[in-house]
C-alpha atoms as one frame of an Amber mdcrd trajectory, in Angstrom:
protein
  55.231 126.554  81.204  53.083 126.401  78.095  49.467 127.493  78.656  46.928
 125.462  76.698  44.212 127.903  77.789  46.088 130.856  76.262  46.675 128.942
  73.049  43.043 127.933  72.678  41.886 131.473  73.446  43.623 132.587  70.237
  42.035 129.951  68.009  39.334 130.660  65.452  39.419 127.118  64.053  36.594
 124.640  63.623  38.567 121.481  64.374  42.275 122.136  64.785  43.406 122.302
  68.410  39.957 121.877  69.886  41.158 118.731  71.633  44.612 119.171  73.159
  47.044 117.110  75.173  50.036 118.816  76.781  52.926 116.734  78.109  56.271
 117.820  79.515  58.146 114.962  77.846  57.506 112.210  75.326  59.399 110.055
  72.875  57.606 111.510  69.842  54.476 113.639  69.451  53.881 112.003  66.064
  53.871 108.573  67.684  51.523 109.836  70.404  49.065 111.028  67.758  49.187
 107.646  66.022  48.349 105.994  69.329  45.351 108.312  69.598  44.347 107.500
  66.012  44.136 103.827  66.881  41.732 104.784  69.658  39.365 106.790  67.440
  40.905 110.206  68.037  39.060 113.332  66.948  40.056 115.158  63.765  42.392
 118.004  64.734  43.599 116.414  67.965  46.754 118.262  69.007  49.625 117.099
  71.196  52.201 119.582  72.495  55.369 118.577  74.321  58.261 120.441  75.884
  60.695 117.658  75.099  61.013 114.779  72.650  63.402 112.006  73.564  63.210
 110.432  70.126  62.095 113.333  67.957  62.755 112.676  64.301  62.948 114.550
  61.056  62.956 113.437  57.459  65.220 110.593  56.312  65.601 109.303  59.884
  67.380 112.429  61.075  66.998 113.495  64.717  65.221 116.706  65.700  66.721
 118.717  68.557  64.538 121.081  70.612  65.015 123.142  73.777  62.455 122.460
  76.535  60.277 125.464  77.429  61.703 127.457  74.518  60.853 125.521  71.354
  57.484 124.606  69.902  57.046 120.856  69.452  53.627 119.662  68.358  51.725
 117.252  66.150  48.110 117.064  65.113  45.834 114.489  63.546  44.345 115.340
  60.188  41.501 113.287  58.703  41.278 114.718  55.182  38.122 114.983  53.150
  39.855 115.825  49.876  40.949 113.717  46.893  44.054 111.662  47.556  45.936
 113.251  44.653  45.776 116.650  46.351  47.462 115.479  49.519  50.927 115.716
  47.951  50.965 119.451  48.544  50.093 119.134  52.232  53.734 119.789  53.273
  53.635 122.984  51.204  50.379 124.093  52.814  51.890 123.422  56.224  54.990
 125.449  55.418  52.952 128.399  54.182  50.771 128.302  57.286  53.873 128.445
  59.490  55.421 131.385  57.634  52.150 133.311  57.608  51.287 132.446  61.198
  54.661 133.604  62.523  54.601 136.777  60.446  51.192 137.825  61.765  52.383
 137.650  65.375  56.027 138.754  65.132  56.249 140.701  61.855  59.219 138.445
  61.055  59.104 136.950  57.578  60.732 133.543  57.530  61.147 131.530  54.334
  60.759 128.043  52.909  63.298 125.566  51.590  61.965 122.669  49.550  60.410
 120.454  50.604  59.720 121.219  54.279  62.308 123.403  56.038  61.471 126.710
  57.704  64.370 129.121  57.193  65.428 132.407  58.749  68.569 134.334  57.808
  69.700 131.365  55.667  69.556 129.070  58.717  67.015 126.461  59.736  64.531
 127.454  62.410  61.992 124.691  61.915  60.972 121.525  60.176  57.907 119.527
  59.191  57.376 115.771  59.278  54.154 114.468  57.730  53.197 110.806  57.949
  50.149 108.930  56.678  48.563 105.590  57.412  45.492 103.787  56.227  43.606
 101.541  58.648  40.082 100.219  58.951  39.224 103.714  60.210  40.327 105.201
  56.894  43.173 107.537  56.004  44.923 109.350  58.830  47.633 111.980  58.489
  49.864 113.263  61.249  51.443 116.681  60.815  54.465 117.081  63.080  56.194
 120.450  63.482  59.232 121.638  65.410  60.086 125.351  65.644  62.867 127.215
  67.406  61.204 130.151  69.122  63.079 131.390  72.202  66.215 129.257  71.882
  69.499 131.054  72.546  72.787 130.261  70.750  74.012 128.278  73.767  70.947
 126.030  73.630  72.048 124.393  70.387  74.600 121.582  70.271  77.977 122.635
  68.906  77.408 120.852  65.609  74.189 122.822  64.971  75.223 126.342  65.987
  76.193 127.381  62.460  73.105 125.804  60.894  70.231 126.567  63.280  68.557
 129.736  64.463  65.470 130.926  66.340  63.151 133.902  66.468  64.987 135.081
  69.587  68.409 134.880  67.939  67.130 136.712  64.875  65.229 139.505  66.640
  66.604 139.678  70.175  63.057 139.291  71.519  61.213 136.497  73.270  57.754
 135.515  72.068  54.757 133.770  73.581  54.720 130.335  72.052  51.007 129.916
  72.692  50.077 132.854  70.466  52.374 131.721  67.671  50.925 128.207  67.748
  47.321 129.385  67.616  48.191 131.689  64.710  49.765 128.810  62.760  46.759
 126.544  63.352  44.391 129.320  62.262  46.343 129.784  59.042  46.490 126.052
  58.332  42.764 125.585  58.636  41.992 128.726  56.648  44.286 127.648  53.798
  42.858 124.143  53.846  39.238 125.290  53.638  39.502 128.347  51.426  42.788
 128.674  49.536  43.901 125.215  48.470  44.187 126.197  44.814  46.759 128.916
  45.584  49.132 126.897  47.771  51.862 126.366  45.175  51.848 130.067  44.262
  52.048 131.075  47.915  54.812 128.548  48.568  56.920 129.899  45.708  56.392
 133.414  47.077  58.084 132.382  50.320  60.714 130.090  48.767  64.209 131.415
  49.538  65.962 129.697  46.629  63.710 130.080  43.595  65.798 130.864  40.491
  68.964 130.209  42.497  71.618 127.598  41.822  71.338 124.795  44.370  72.769
 121.363  45.061  70.149 118.638  44.924  70.530 115.046  45.951  68.176 112.121
  46.025  68.998 108.594  47.090  70.989 107.929  43.930  72.685 111.036  42.512
  73.970 114.517  43.267  73.028 117.385  40.954  73.893 121.068  40.616  71.283
 123.196  38.920  68.876 126.122  39.072  65.697 125.705  41.118  62.839 126.884
  38.881  59.877 126.277  41.182  57.377 123.525  41.889  54.672 121.707  39.972
  50.998 121.679  40.935  51.751 118.448  42.804  54.574 120.061  44.771  57.437
 118.406  42.891  60.699 120.301  42.477  61.588 121.610  39.032  65.327 122.003
  38.550  67.144 123.146  35.424  70.017 120.775  34.667  72.162 121.359  31.585
  69.519 123.544  30.002  66.676 121.084  30.583  64.074 121.261  33.355  63.838
 118.017  35.309  61.102 117.161  37.811  61.796 115.459  41.160  59.110 114.249
  43.585  61.545 113.901  46.507  65.071 114.753  47.554  67.085 117.260  49.538
  68.435 120.696  48.668  71.598 122.363  49.876  71.970 126.098  49.340
């Protein structure tokens, strides 16, 4: 069972993870955070669950996780930065995950635009960020799912060739509590002290920069070379010798 005490013992944060709720099962940790937001939740409130019955990813996709082996969590973020900077929040989150995992495991995962955590060319995690404005102001929920100690048999048949975990990659099990506290430490540190370097750091960990990729948005399918990201976090893709900029979409390697 996940130990909240062990996780909090590893924190050096000011606000992230200082208020924690741990549940064995829920429909969605993101939805739980929104319910807390409506009841004046504290900035940095964290909810951790072993199982999500209705976990979701981007574009209404479902997120699968193995109870007692995966990391499933969401936290409330009440930003005090200009609205135009919030577009790179998914990038900051991705960098904090890569750095946080590397510090604990010495395993260097990578990033696929806009919000996939990759390991050995397979997906080991994802990020779902949602925002709402109410009479309490702007609230942001950062939801993260990571495959930590999942074995190959834990994944559904249709995901076995696409998904991986730290255990599958390294053959070792890891304490999820320590990994989570490391990620939260990195997130808060980047947010307070290194915001201006997020795009550079993200490109450092990007697994497909300068590679030919398939890109699709809601309207068209493109094949081009991924050149990097703008200061706002938009993808820059070279198509027929011209660099085009896309604020949203999906990439296939």
